[in-house]
mmCIF file of N, CA and C in Angstrom:
data_model
loop_
_atom_site.group_PDB
_atom_site.id
_atom_site.type_symbol
_atom_site.label_atom_id
_atom_site.label_comp_id
_atom_site.label_asym_id
_atom_site.label_seq_id
_atom_site.Cartn_x
_atom_site.Cartn_y
_atom_site.Cartn_z
ATOM 1 N N MET A 884 0.967 -1.147 0.135
ATOM 2 C CA MET A 884 -0.054 -0.156 -0.004
ATOM 3 C C MET A 884 0.788 1.266 -0.224
ATOM 4 N N GLY A 885 0.648 2.066 -0.891
ATOM 5 C CA GLY A 885 1.420 3.215 -1.041
ATOM 6 C C GLY A 885 1.045 4.536 0.029
ATOM 7 N N LEU A 886 1.825 5.267 0.033
ATOM 8 C CA LEU A 886 1.829 6.348 1.175
ATOM 9 C C LEU A 886 0.595 6.932 0.915
ATOM 10 N N VAL A 887 0.110 7.598 -0.062
ATOM 11 C CA VAL A 887 -1.032 8.391 -0.763
ATOM 12 C C VAL A 887 -2.190 7.258 -0.313
ATOM 13 N N SER A 888 -2.354 6.074 -0.692
ATOM 14 C CA SER A 888 -3.576 5.397 -0.593
ATOM 15 C C SER A 888 -3.548 4.963 0.978
ATOM 16 N N GLY A 889 -2.490 4.829 1.668
ATOM 17 C CA GLY A 889 -2.560 4.609 3.156
ATOM 18 C C GLY A 889 -3.155 5.781 3.827
ATOM 19 N N VAL A 890 -2.764 6.926 3.588
ATOM 20 C CA VAL A 890 -3.217 7.908 3.909
ATOM 21 C C VAL A 890 -4.961 8.260 3.633
ATOM 22 N N LEU A 891 -5.381 8.103 2.574
ATOM 23 C CA LEU A 891 -6.796 8.259 2.228
ATOM 24 C C LEU A 891 -7.580 7.196 2.851
ATOM 25 N N LEU A 892 -6.986 5.886 3.086
ATOM 26 C CA LEU A 892 -7.900 4.888 3.557
ATOM 27 C C LEU A 892 -7.761 4.903 5.113
ATOM 28 N N LEU A 893 -6.949 5.520 5.487
ATOM 29 C CA LEU A 893 -6.972 5.721 7.294
ATOM 30 C C LEU A 893 -7.951 5.692 7.915
ATOM 31 N N PRO A 894 -9.110 6.573 7.235
ATOM 32 C CA PRO A 894 -10.251 6.669 7.908
ATOM 33 C C PRO A 894 -11.124 5.543 8.172
ATOM 34 N N LEU A 895 -11.080 4.363 7.386
ATOM 35 C CA LEU A 895 -11.561 3.498 7.099
ATOM 36 C C LEU A 895 -11.032 2.290 8.020
ATOM 37 N N ALA A 896 -9.988 2.700 8.716
ATOM 38 C CA ALA A 896 -9.352 1.718 9.374
ATOM 39 C C ALA A 896 -10.181 1.083 10.602
ATOM 40 N N PRO A 897 -11.214 2.162 11.540
ATOM 41 C CA PRO A 897 -11.844 1.354 12.429
ATOM 42 C C PRO A 897 -12.834 0.436 12.012
ATOM 43 N N VAL A 898 -13.496 0.810 10.726
ATOM 44 C CA VAL A 898 -14.397 -0.049 10.107
ATOM 45 C C VAL A 898 -14.106 -1.348 9.602
ATOM 46 N N ARG A 899 -12.464 -1.712 9.219
ATOM 47 C CA ARG A 899 -11.906 -2.813 9.057
ATOM 48 C C ARG A 899 -11.875 -3.444 10.254
ATOM 49 N N GLY A 900 -11.444 -2.948 11.258
ATOM 50 C CA GLY A 900 -11.180 -3.463 12.767
ATOM 51 C C GLY A 900 -12.288 -3.986 13.018
ATOM 52 N N VAL A 901 -13.640 -3.422 13.011
ATOM 53 C CA VAL A 901 -14.775 -3.809 13.447
ATOM 54 C C VAL A 901 -15.156 -4.983 12.695
ATOM 55 N N ALA A 902 -14.944 -4.861 11.278
ATOM 56 C CA ALA A 902 -15.146 -6.232 10.513
ATOM 57 C C ALA A 902 -14.166 -7.334 10.674
ATOM 58 N N TRP A 903 -13.235 -7.206 11.071
ATOM 59 C CA TRP A 903 -12.205 -8.253 11.666
ATOM 60 C C TRP A 903 -12.832 -9.039 12.766
ATOM 61 N N VAL A 904 -13.037 -8.214 13.708
ATOM 62 C CA VAL A 904 -13.509 -8.409 15.142
ATOM 63 C C VAL A 904 -14.769 -9.509 14.931
ATOM 64 N N ALA A 905 -15.826 -8.873 14.163
ATOM 65 C CA ALA A 905 -16.973 -9.503 13.760
ATOM 66 C C ALA A 905 -16.759 -10.945 13.018
ATOM 67 N N GLU A 906 -15.846 -10.787 12.338
ATOM 68 C CA GLU A 906 -15.664 -12.140 11.647
ATOM 69 C C GLU A 906 -14.954 -13.021 12.359
ATOM 70 N N GLN A 907 -14.149 -12.687 13.296
ATOM 71 C CA GLN A 907 -13.469 -13.544 14.500
ATOM 72 C C GLN A 907 -14.518 -14.320 15.446
ATOM 73 N N ILE A 908 -15.557 -13.524 15.651
ATOM 74 C CA ILE A 908 -16.610 -13.561 16.779
ATOM 75 C C ILE A 908 -17.505 -14.714 15.891
ATOM 76 N N ALA A 909 -17.887 -14.503 14.723
ATOM 77 C CA ALA A 909 -18.715 -15.623 13.797
ATOM 78 C C ALA A 909 -17.843 -16.931 13.752
ATOM 79 N N ASP A 910 -16.523 -16.920 13.455
ATOM 80 C CA ASP A 910 -15.869 -17.784 13.395
ATOM 81 C C ASP A 910 -15.866 -18.916 14.441
ATOM 82 N N GLU A 911 -15.799 -18.090 15.722
ATOM 83 C CA GLU A 911 -15.794 -18.882 16.896
ATOM 84 C C GLU A 911 -17.100 -19.587 17.190
ATOM 85 N N ALA A 912 -18.107 -18.727 17.000
ATOM 86 C CA ALA A 912 -19.460 -19.147 17.269
ATOM 87 C C ALA A 912 -19.759 -20.472 16.328
ATOM 88 N N GLU A 913 -19.144 -20.176 15.052
ATOM 89 C CA GLU A 913 -19.373 -21.523 14.304
ATOM 90 C C GLU A 913 -18.997 -22.656 14.723
ATOM 91 N N ARG A 914 -17.598 -22.463 15.125
ATOM 92 C CA ARG A 914 -16.853 -23.550 15.713
ATOM 93 C C ARG A 914 -17.442 -24.389 16.875
ATOM 94 N N ARG A 915 -18.056 -23.373 17.562
ATOM 95 C CA ARG A 915 -18.531 -24.150 18.908
ATOM 96 C C ARG A 915 -19.912 -24.709 18.696
ATOM 97 N N LEU A 916 -20.595 -24.047 17.705
ATOM 98 C CA LEU A 916 -21.798 -24.581 17.381
ATOM 99 C C LEU A 916 -21.954 -25.831 16.957
ATOM 100 N N TYR A 917 -20.565 -26.055 15.709
ATOM 101 C CA TYR A 917 -20.761 -27.407 14.995
ATOM 102 C C TYR A 917 -19.531 -28.182 15.570
ATOM 103 N N SER A 918 -19.118 -27.865 16.829
ATOM 104 C CA SER A 918 -18.113 -28.904 17.317
ATOM 105 C C SER A 918 -18.426 -30.324 17.370
ATOM 106 N N PRO A 919 -17.890 -31.344 17.207
ATOM 107 C CA PRO A 919 -18.403 -32.655 17.642
ATOM 108 C C PRO A 919 -19.080 -32.868 19.033
ATOM 109 N N ALA A 920 -18.372 -32.485 20.127
ATOM 110 C CA ALA A 920 -18.940 -32.360 21.494
ATOM 111 C C ALA A 920 -20.282 -31.607 21.658
ATOM 112 N N ALA A 921 -20.654 -30.555 20.817
ATOM 113 C CA ALA A 921 -21.792 -29.664 20.975
ATOM 114 C C ALA A 921 -22.857 -30.401 19.933
ATOM 115 N N VAL A 922 -22.566 -31.131 19.010
ATOM 116 C CA VAL A 922 -23.575 -31.923 18.221
ATOM 117 C C VAL A 922 -23.954 -33.162 18.847
ATOM 118 N N ARG A 923 -22.924 -33.739 19.427
ATOM 119 C CA ARG A 923 -23.235 -34.726 20.337
ATOM 120 C C ARG A 923 -24.218 -34.533 21.590
ATOM 121 N N ALA A 924 -23.995 -33.493 22.100
ATOM 122 C CA ALA A 924 -24.784 -32.975 23.386
ATOM 123 C C ALA A 924 -26.069 -32.731 22.612
ATOM 124 N N ARG A 925 -26.423 -32.211 21.514
ATOM 125 C CA ARG A 925 -27.827 -31.786 20.979
ATOM 126 C C ARG A 925 -28.247 -33.119 20.636
ATOM 127 N N LEU A 926 -27.539 -33.971 20.191
ATOM 128 C CA LEU A 926 -28.032 -35.437 19.763
ATOM 129 C C LEU A 926 -28.512 -36.202 21.221
ATOM 130 N N ALA A 927 -27.743 -35.864 22.335
ATOM 131 C CA ALA A 927 -28.186 -36.704 23.379
ATOM 132 C C ALA A 927 -29.667 -35.860 24.136
ATOM 133 N N ALA A 928 -29.716 -34.670 23.855
ATOM 134 C CA ALA A 928 -30.864 -33.584 24.193
ATOM 135 C C ALA A 928 -32.149 -34.162 23.650
ATOM 136 N N LEU A 929 -31.755 -34.331 22.265
ATOM 137 C CA LEU A 929 -32.985 -34.915 21.367
ATOM 138 C C LEU A 929 -33.142 -35.995 21.715
ATOM 139 N N ASN A 930 -32.513 -36.962 22.112
ATOM 140 C CA ASN A 930 -33.085 -38.408 22.201
ATOM 141 C C ASN A 930 -33.703 -38.216 23.634
ATOM 142 N N SER A 931 -33.439 -37.426 24.571
ATOM 143 C CA SER A 931 -34.150 -37.377 25.607
ATOM 144 C C SER A 931 -35.522 -36.922 25.488
ATOM 145 N N ALA A 932 -35.675 -35.975 24.733
ATOM 146 C CA ALA A 932 -36.964 -35.353 24.367
ATOM 147 C C ALA A 932 -37.834 -36.191 23.658
ATOM 148 N N PHE A 933 -37.255 -36.757 22.577
ATOM 149 C CA PHE A 933 -37.864 -38.052 22.214
ATOM 150 C C PHE A 933 -38.655 -39.061 23.146
ATOM 151 N N GLU A 934 -37.669 -39.410 24.028
ATOM 152 C CA GLU A 934 -38.016 -40.621 25.064
ATOM 153 C C GLU A 934 -39.180 -40.088 25.990
ATOM 154 N N ALA A 935 -39.008 -38.837 26.264
ATOM 155 C CA ALA A 935 -39.901 -38.289 26.984
ATOM 156 C C ALA A 935 -41.380 -37.610 26.253
ATOM 157 N N GLY A 936 -41.302 -37.780 25.295
ATOM 158 C CA GLY A 936 -42.442 -37.969 24.540
ATOM 159 C C GLY A 936 -42.788 -36.348 24.012
ATOM 160 N N GLU A 937 -41.920 -35.827 23.946
ATOM 161 C CA GLU A 937 -42.143 -34.299 23.623
ATOM 162 C C GLU A 937 -41.991 -34.120 22.212
ATOM 163 N N LEU A 938 -41.535 -35.070 21.532
ATOM 164 C CA LEU A 938 -41.289 -35.141 19.939
ATOM 165 C C LEU A 938 -42.073 -36.259 19.442
ATOM 166 N N ASP A 939 -42.500 -36.092 18.165
ATOM 167 C CA ASP A 939 -43.021 -37.229 17.413
ATOM 168 C C ASP A 939 -41.768 -37.863 16.436
ATOM 169 N N GLU A 940 -41.883 -38.877 15.993
ATOM 170 C CA GLU A 940 -41.046 -39.868 15.596
ATOM 171 C C GLU A 940 -40.518 -39.079 14.331
ATOM 172 N N ALA A 941 -41.300 -38.463 13.553
ATOM 173 C CA ALA A 941 -41.012 -37.812 12.589
ATOM 174 C C ALA A 941 -40.187 -36.454 12.559
ATOM 175 N N ALA A 942 -40.313 -35.841 13.515
ATOM 176 C CA ALA A 942 -39.512 -34.693 14.107
ATOM 177 C C ALA A 942 -38.292 -34.745 14.579
ATOM 178 N N PHE A 943 -38.241 -36.163 15.266
ATOM 179 C CA PHE A 943 -36.961 -36.589 16.010
ATOM 180 C C PHE A 943 -36.092 -37.158 14.781
ATOM 181 N N GLU A 944 -36.579 -37.951 13.798
ATOM 182 C CA GLU A 944 -35.789 -38.400 12.622
ATOM 183 C C GLU A 944 -35.476 -37.410 11.845
ATOM 184 N N ALA A 945 -36.146 -36.379 11.587
ATOM 185 C CA ALA A 945 -35.571 -35.163 10.608
ATOM 186 C C ALA A 945 -34.330 -34.561 11.383
ATOM 187 N N GLU A 946 -34.685 -33.994 12.767
ATOM 188 C CA GLU A 946 -33.567 -33.498 13.537
ATOM 189 C C GLU A 946 -32.346 -34.335 13.759
ATOM 190 N N GLU A 947 -32.441 -35.560 13.797
ATOM 191 C CA GLU A 947 -31.274 -36.338 13.804
ATOM 192 C C GLU A 947 -30.503 -36.534 12.669
ATOM 193 N N ASP A 948 -31.468 -36.945 11.787
ATOM 194 C CA ASP A 948 -30.926 -36.833 10.388
ATOM 195 C C ASP A 948 -29.674 -35.507 10.017
ATOM 196 N N HIS A 949 -30.415 -34.378 10.570
ATOM 197 C CA HIS A 949 -29.694 -33.199 10.489
ATOM 198 C C HIS A 949 -28.360 -33.238 11.274
ATOM 199 N N LEU A 950 -28.784 -33.349 12.391
ATOM 200 C CA LEU A 950 -27.255 -33.327 13.455
ATOM 201 C C LEU A 950 -26.261 -34.456 13.187
ATOM 202 N N LEU A 951 -26.793 -35.745 12.512
ATOM 203 C CA LEU A 951 -25.826 -36.666 12.191
ATOM 204 C C LEU A 951 -25.059 -36.343 10.756
ATOM 205 N N GLY A 952 -25.817 -35.500 9.914
ATOM 206 C CA GLY A 952 -24.928 -34.972 8.722
ATOM 207 C C GLY A 952 -24.128 -33.726 9.002
ATOM 208 N N LEU A 953 -24.437 -33.288 10.041
ATOM 209 C CA LEU A 953 -23.424 -32.070 10.582
ATOM 210 C C LEU A 953 -22.231 -32.815 11.347
ATOM 211 N N LEU A 954 -22.470 -33.639 12.050
ATOM 212 C CA LEU A 954 -21.318 -34.509 12.669
ATOM 213 C C LEU A 954 -20.478 -35.143 11.389
ATOM 214 N N GLU A 955 -21.074 -35.870 10.533
ATOM 215 C CA GLU A 955 -20.359 -36.397 9.359
ATOM 216 C C GLU A 955 -19.565 -35.213 8.700
ATOM 217 N N THR A 956 -20.196 -34.125 8.228
ATOM 218 C CA THR A 956 -19.302 -33.097 7.556
ATOM 219 C C THR A 956 -18.281 -32.724 8.281
ATOM 220 N N ARG A 957 -18.325 -32.538 9.752
ATOM 221 C CA ARG A 957 -17.371 -31.816 10.332
ATOM 222 C C ARG A 957 -16.223 -32.802 10.750
ATOM 223 N N THR A 958 -16.636 -34.238 10.805
ATOM 224 C CA THR A 958 -15.467 -35.281 11.156
ATOM 225 C C THR A 958 -15.004 -35.547 9.701
ATOM 226 N N SER A 959 -15.438 -35.423 8.395
ATOM 227 C CA SER A 959 -14.976 -35.510 7.200
ATOM 228 C C SER A 959 -13.744 -34.221 6.924
ATOM 229 N N LEU A 960 -14.568 -33.075 7.339
ATOM 230 C CA LEU A 960 -13.485 -32.048 7.164
ATOM 231 C C LEU A 960 -12.088 -32.008 7.902
ATOM 232 N N LEU A 961 -12.331 -32.701 9.044
ATOM 233 C CA LEU A 961 -10.871 -32.755 9.980
ATOM 234 C C LEU A 961 -10.318 -34.179 9.857
ATOM 235 N N SER A 962 -10.598 -34.934 8.670
ATOM 236 C CA SER A 962 -9.921 -36.190 8.690
ATOM 237 C C SER A 962 -8.373 -36.003 8.043
ATOM 238 N N PRO A 963 -7.746 -36.735 8.479
ATOM 239 C CA PRO A 963 -6.142 -36.542 8.046
ATOM 240 C C PRO A 963 -5.869 -36.321 6.683
ATOM 241 N N THR A 964 -6.640 -37.186 5.648
ATOM 242 C CA THR A 964 -6.373 -36.887 4.272
ATOM 243 C C THR A 964 -6.905 -35.685 3.871
ATOM 244 N N THR A 965 -7.817 -34.964 4.606
ATOM 245 C CA THR A 965 -8.183 -33.584 3.927
ATOM 246 C C THR A 965 -7.391 -32.618 4.431
ATOM 247 N N LEU A 966 -6.867 -32.856 5.502
ATOM 248 C CA LEU A 966 -5.971 -32.087 6.168
ATOM 249 C C LEU A 966 -4.006 -32.123 5.573
ATOM 250 N N GLY A 967 -4.251 -32.865 4.643
ATOM 251 C CA GLY A 967 -2.931 -33.113 4.175
ATOM 252 C C GLY A 967 -2.017 -34.056 4.692
ATOM 253 N N MET A 968 -2.680 -34.942 5.434
ATOM 254 C CA MET A 968 -1.742 -35.555 6.419
ATOM 255 C C MET A 968 -1.904 -36.971 5.888
ATOM 256 N N PRO A 969 -0.599 -37.815 5.753
ATOM 257 C CA PRO A 969 -0.962 -39.174 5.123
ATOM 258 C C PRO A 969 -1.713 -40.043 6.539
ATOM 259 N N ASP A 970 -2.307 -41.081 5.786
ATOM 260 C CA ASP A 970 -3.067 -42.182 6.792
ATOM 261 C C ASP A 970 -2.017 -43.032 7.518
ATOM 262 N N GLY A 971 -2.510 -43.322 8.747
ATOM 263 C CA GLY A 971 -1.442 -44.310 9.343
ATOM 264 C C GLY A 971 -1.398 -44.044 10.591
#
């Protein structure tokens, strides 16, 4: 970045900073929401609600499929082959 563009864009620095902080917060929230532990906890709560009769079978199966899909996707994204690591 040149001196002139740096000076001209200086007033936007706070905006870029706020955008960066918002992006970091969103990334962390997504990591926590979709972490395997969080998904397993949601599956356990779902199972408890179904056993207590709070959910019908169709709603239970739909949500269970959704959560298992999240868990499968997250697990496949973190597999050694997708991270460029050799199996073994």
